[in-house]
CSV table of C-alpha atoms and ligand atoms in Angstrom, one decimal:
chain,number,residue,atom,x,y,z
A,1211,MET,CA,9.3,1.7,-25.2
A,1212,SER,CA,11.2,3.9,-22.8
A,1213,ASN,CA,10.6,3.7,-18.9
A,1214,CYS,CA,11.7,7.3,-18.5
A,1215,ALA,CA,8.2,8.7,-18.0
A,1216,ASP,CA,6.9,5.8,-16.0
A,1217,SER,CA,6.2,7.2,-12.5
A,1218,ARG,CA,5.0,3.9,-11.0
A,1219,PRO,CA,7.0,2.5,-8.2
A,1220,LYS,CA,9.4,-0.2,-9.3
A,1221,VAL,CA,9.2,-3.5,-7.5
A,1222,LEU,CA,11.7,-6.2,-8.2
A,1223,VAL,CA,10.8,-9.8,-7.3
A,1224,ILE,CA,13.5,-12.5,-6.9
A,1225,GLU,CA,11.8,-15.9,-6.6
A,1226,ASP,CA,12.8,-19.1,-8.2
A,1227,GLU,CA,9.6,-20.9,-7.6
A,1228,GLU,CA,7.7,-20.6,-11.0
A,1229,THR,CA,4.0,-20.5,-9.9
A,1230,LEU,CA,4.7,-18.2,-7.0
A,1231,LEU,CA,6.8,-15.8,-9.0
A,1232,PHE,CA,3.9,-15.8,-11.7
A,1233,THR,CA,1.4,-15.1,-8.9
A,1234,LEU,CA,3.4,-12.4,-7.4
A,1235,LYS,CA,4.2,-10.6,-10.8
A,1236,HIS,CA,0.3,-10.8,-11.6
A,1237,ASN,CA,-0.7,-9.3,-8.2
A,1238,LEU,CA,2.0,-6.6,-8.1
A,1239,LYS,CA,1.2,-5.4,-11.7
A,1240,ARG,CA,-2.5,-5.4,-10.8
A,1241,GLU,CA,-1.8,-3.0,-7.8
A,1242,GLY,CA,-0.1,-0.7,-10.3
A,1243,TYR,CA,3.6,-1.4,-9.9
A,1244,ASN,CA,6.3,-1.5,-12.5
A,1245,VAL,CA,7.5,-5.1,-12.1
A,1246,PHE,CA,10.7,-6.7,-12.6
A,1247,ALA,CA,11.5,-10.4,-12.0
A,1248,ALA,CA,14.4,-12.8,-11.6
A,1249,ALA,CA,14.4,-16.4,-10.8
A,1250,ARG,CA,18.1,-16.6,-9.7
A,1251,GLY,CA,20.0,-14.6,-7.0
A,1252,ASP,CA,22.7,-13.4,-9.5
A,1253,ASP,CA,20.4,-12.2,-12.1
A,1254,GLY,CA,18.4,-10.5,-9.2
A,1255,LEU,CA,21.6,-8.6,-7.9
A,1256,ARG,CA,22.2,-7.5,-11.5
A,1257,LEU,CA,18.7,-6.1,-12.1
A,1258,ALA,CA,18.6,-4.5,-8.6
A,1259,ARG,CA,21.8,-2.6,-9.7
A,1260,GLU,CA,20.5,-1.8,-13.1
A,1261,GLN,CA,17.0,-0.8,-12.3
A,1262,HIS,CA,17.2,0.7,-8.7
A,1263,PRO,CA,13.9,-0.5,-7.8
A,1264,ASP,CA,11.9,1.1,-4.9
A,1265,LEU,CA,11.3,-2.2,-3.2
A,1266,ILE,CA,12.6,-5.7,-3.5
A,1267,VAL,CA,10.7,-8.9,-2.7
A,1268,LEU,CA,13.3,-11.5,-2.0
A,1269,ASP,CA,13.3,-15.3,-1.8
A,1270,LEU,CA,15.5,-16.8,0.8
A,1271,MET,CA,16.5,-19.9,-1.0
A,1272,LEU,CA,17.6,-19.1,-4.6
A,1273,PRO,CA,20.0,-20.6,-7.0
A,1274,GLY,CA,23.0,-18.4,-7.9
A,1275,ILE,CA,23.2,-16.4,-4.8
A,1276,ASP,CA,20.9,-17.0,-1.8
A,1277,GLY,CA,18.7,-14.5,-0.3
A,1278,MET,CA,20.6,-14.0,2.8
A,1279,GLN,CA,24.0,-13.3,0.8
A,1280,LEU,CA,22.1,-11.3,-1.8
A,1281,CYS,CA,20.6,-9.1,0.9
A,1282,ARG,CA,24.0,-8.4,2.5
A,1283,LEU,CA,25.5,-7.5,-1.0
A,1284,LEU,CA,22.5,-5.2,-1.6
A,1285,ARG,CA,22.9,-3.5,1.7
A,1286,ARG,CA,26.4,-2.5,0.8
A,1287,ASP,CA,25.3,0.1,-1.6
A,1288,THR,CA,21.6,0.5,-1.1
A,1289,ASP,CA,18.8,1.0,1.6
A,1290,VAL,CA,16.0,-0.1,-0.7
A,1291,PRO,CA,13.2,-1.6,1.3
A,1292,ILE,CA,13.6,-5.4,1.3
A,1293,ILE,CA,10.8,-8.0,2.1
A,1294,MET,CA,12.2,-11.4,2.6
A,1295,VAL,CA,10.1,-14.5,1.6
A,1296,THR,CA,10.7,-17.9,2.8
A,1297,ALA,CA,9.5,-21.3,3.4
A,1298,LEU,CA,11.4,-21.4,6.8
A,1299,GLY,CA,9.1,-19.8,9.1
A,1300,GLY,CA,11.1,-20.5,12.4
A,1301,GLU,CA,12.0,-17.6,14.6
A,1302,GLY,CA,15.8,-18.1,14.1
A,1303,ASP,CA,15.4,-17.7,10.2
A,1304,ARG,CA,13.2,-14.6,10.9
A,1305,VAL,CA,15.9,-13.1,13.1
A,1306,ALA,CA,18.6,-14.1,10.7
A,1307,GLY,CA,16.6,-12.4,7.6
A,1308,LEU,CA,16.2,-9.2,9.6
A,1309,ASP,CA,19.7,-9.4,10.7
A,1310,CYS,CA,21.2,-9.6,7.2
A,1311,GLY,CA,19.2,-6.1,6.5
A,1312,ALA,CA,15.8,-7.1,5.4
A,1313,ASP,CA,13.1,-4.8,6.5
A,1314,ASP,CA,10.2,-7.1,6.8
A,1315,TYR,CA,9.6,-10.7,6.6
A,1316,VAL,CA,6.9,-13.3,5.3
A,1317,ALA,CA,6.8,-17.0,5.8
A,1318,LYS,CA,5.3,-19.2,3.0
A,1319,PRO,CA,2.4,-19.9,2.7
A,1320,PHE,CA,1.3,-16.2,3.0
A,1321,GLY,CA,-1.7,-14.4,1.7
A,1322,MET,CA,-1.2,-12.1,-1.1
A,1323,ARG,CA,-3.4,-9.4,0.4
A,1324,GLU,CA,-1.1,-9.3,3.4
A,1325,LEU,CA,2.0,-9.2,1.4
A,1326,MET,CA,0.6,-6.4,-0.8
A,1327,ALA,CA,-0.3,-4.3,2.4
A,1328,ARG,CA,3.2,-4.9,3.9
A,1329,ILE,CA,4.7,-3.6,0.6
A,1330,ARG,CA,2.5,-0.6,0.5
A,1331,ALA,CA,3.4,0.1,4.2
A,1332,LEU,CA,7.2,-0.3,3.4
A,1333,LEU,CA,6.9,2.1,0.4
A,1334,ARG,CA,5.1,4.4,2.5
A,1335,ARG,CA,7.7,4.4,5.1
A,1336,SER,CA,10.5,4.9,2.4
A,1337,GLY,CA,9.0,7.8,1.0
A,1338,ALA,CA,8.2,6.1,-2.5
A,1339,ARG,CA,4.9,6.9,-4.3
A,1340,THR,CA,2.6,4.2,-3.3
A,1341,THR,CA,0.1,4.5,-6.0
A,1342,PRO,CA,0.6,6.0,-9.5
A,1343,ASP,CA,-2.3,8.2,-9.1
A,1344,ALA,CA,-1.8,10.2,-6.0
A,1345,GLY,CA,-4.1,12.9,-7.0
A,1346,PRO,CA,-4.2,16.6,-6.4
A,1347,PRO,CA,-2.9,17.5,-2.8
A,1348,VAL,CA,-6.0,19.6,-2.2
A,1349,VAL,CA,-9.6,18.5,-3.2
A,1350,THR,CA,-12.3,21.1,-3.1
A,1351,SER,CA,-16.1,20.3,-2.7
A,1352,GLY,CA,-17.9,23.4,-2.4
A,1353,ASP,CA,-17.1,25.1,0.9
A,1354,LEU,CA,-15.1,21.9,2.0
A,1355,GLU,CA,-11.5,21.7,1.3
A,1356,LEU,CA,-9.6,18.4,1.7
A,1357,ASP,CA,-5.8,19.1,2.0
A,1358,ARG,CA,-3.7,15.9,1.9
A,1359,GLU,CA,-0.5,17.8,2.1
A,1360,ARG,CA,-1.3,19.4,5.5
A,1361,ARG,CA,-3.6,16.7,6.8
A,1362,GLU,CA,-6.4,19.1,7.2
A,1363,VAL,CA,-10.1,19.4,6.3
A,1364,ARG,CA,-11.4,22.9,6.2
A,1365,LEU,CA,-15.1,24.1,6.1
A,1366,ASP,CA,-15.5,27.8,4.8
A,1367,GLY,CA,-11.6,28.0,5.5
A,1368,ILE,CA,-11.8,26.9,9.1
A,1369,PRO,CA,-9.9,23.6,10.0
A,1370,MET,CA,-12.3,21.0,11.3
A,1371,LYS,CA,-11.8,18.8,14.3
A,1372,MET,CA,-11.5,15.3,13.3
A,1373,LYS,CA,-10.1,12.0,14.8
A,1374,PRO,CA,-6.9,10.9,13.1
A,1375,LYS,CA,-8.6,7.6,11.5
A,1376,GLU,CA,-11.5,9.9,10.4
A,1377,MET,CA,-9.1,12.2,8.7
A,1378,ASP,CA,-7.1,9.2,7.3
A,1379,LEU,CA,-10.4,7.9,5.8
A,1380,LEU,CA,-11.8,11.1,4.4
A,1381,LEU,CA,-8.3,12.0,2.8
A,1382,PHE,CA,-8.3,8.4,1.3
A,1383,PHE,CA,-11.7,9.1,-0.1
A,1384,ALA,CA,-10.4,12.6,-1.5
A,1385,GLN,CA,-7.5,10.8,-3.1
A,1386,HIS,CA,-10.0,8.5,-4.9
A,1387,ARG,CA,-12.8,11.0,-5.6
A,1388,GLY,CA,-15.3,9.6,-8.0
A,1389,ARG,CA,-14.3,5.9,-7.5
A,1390,VAL,CA,-16.3,3.3,-5.8
A,1391,LEU,CA,-14.2,2.0,-2.9
A,1392,SER,CA,-15.0,-1.5,-1.2
A,1393,ARG,CA,-14.9,-1.7,2.6
A,1394,GLU,CA,-12.2,-4.4,2.2
A,1395,GLN,CA,-10.1,-2.0,0.2
A,1396,ILE,CA,-10.7,0.6,2.6
A,1397,LEU,CA,-9.8,-1.5,5.5
A,1398,ASP,CA,-6.7,-2.6,4.0
A,1399,GLU,CA,-5.4,0.7,2.8
A,1400,VAL,CA,-6.7,2.8,5.8
A,1401,TRP,CA,-6.4,0.5,8.6
A,1402,GLY,CA,-3.7,-1.9,7.5
A,1403,TYR,CA,-3.3,-5.6,7.2
A,1404,ASP,CA,-2.5,-6.0,11.0
A,1405,PHE,CA,-6.1,-4.6,11.9
A,1406,TYR,CA,-8.6,-7.1,12.9
A,1407,GLY,CA,-11.9,-5.1,13.0
A,1408,GLY,CA,-14.4,-5.7,10.4
A,1409,PRO,CA,-16.1,-3.9,7.8
A,1410,ARG,CA,-18.6,-2.3,10.4
A,1411,THR,CA,-15.5,-0.2,11.6
A,1412,VAL,CA,-15.7,1.5,8.0
A,1413,ASP,CA,-19.3,2.1,8.4
A,1414,VAL,CA,-19.0,3.7,11.7
A,1415,HIS,CA,-16.3,6.0,10.5
A,1416,VAL,CA,-18.2,7.0,7.7
A,1417,ARG,CA,-21.3,7.9,9.8
A,1418,TRP,CA,-19.0,10.1,12.1
A,1419,ILE,CA,-17.5,11.8,9.0
A,1420,ARG,CA,-21.1,12.5,7.4
A,1421,GLN,CA,-22.0,14.2,10.5
A,1422,LYS,CA,-19.2,16.8,10.1
A,1423,ILE,CA,-19.2,17.3,6.1
A,1424,GLU,CA,-22.9,16.7,5.0
A,1425,ALA,CA,-25.6,19.2,5.4
A,1426,ASP,CA,-27.9,16.4,6.2
A,1427,ALA,CA,-26.0,13.2,7.4
A,1428,ALA,CA,-29.1,11.0,6.6
A,1429,HIS,CA,-29.2,12.0,3.0
A,1430,PRO,CA,-25.5,12.2,2.2
A,1431,THR,CA,-24.5,14.0,-1.2
A,1432,ARG,CA,-20.7,14.0,-0.8
A,1433,LEU,CA,-19.8,10.6,0.7
A,1434,ARG,CA,-22.4,8.2,-0.7
A,1435,THR,CA,-23.3,4.6,-0.2
A,1436,VAL,CA,-23.1,2.3,-3.1
A,1437,ARG,CA,-25.1,-0.6,-2.4
A,1438,GLY,CA,-23.4,-3.8,-2.5
A,1439,SER,CA,-20.1,-2.1,-3.5
A,1440,GLY,CA,-19.0,0.2,-0.9
A,1441,TYR,CA,-18.6,4.0,-0.7
A,1442,LEU,CA,-18.1,6.8,-3.3
A,1443,PHE,CA,-16.9,10.3,-2.5
A,1444,GLU,CA,-18.1,12.5,-5.1
A,1445,GLY,CA,-17.4,16.0,-3.4
B,135,CA,CA1,13.0,-20.7,-3.4
């Protein structure tokens, strides 16, 4: 089957630890990425040149060519985002990893959720599409317009005043209209992995948003609570 029409971001994983490679592939596929994998540095370099991935997850200690050298070689002809993964967590290694041109760094053992969030953040920064279903740029719900391109929410054509996080959250709901989103998923996507607030943060922001977009915030029809699961923007 041809990959020509595949719009999913391509992620290349170069990792020689079999179990970790398996887990990484599984998680990346579940997140909707088009995943390529290599267990050796030289194979990884070849795949990187053939496939032009949108992001590379790169282990430091590898057979063939090690991660550091591979990173330098890649940097000669591409600025693809690279996340370095390594068992060596010392500051010296971290600096060396970033010095050779890696964009980010995680030390083993690391949480998959954290790595996935870092990948999304890097892809966002590099301008690649972070999700295969980005959705329409403007979502309309009656007299309400959610404009993701202009980062604007309009009621009867008039832009509404919103705090940046309220805007982020509402536009995130608009992007996933009709889908139930868990608080954890929302925290992860809208606030990011480095945010230490709890799920209550989401509830509070939802309440603020409802006061702005619902006719009756106590009985919401647009942004609904799905008991035990999270929130659903029906629009
Ligand atoms: Ca290794």
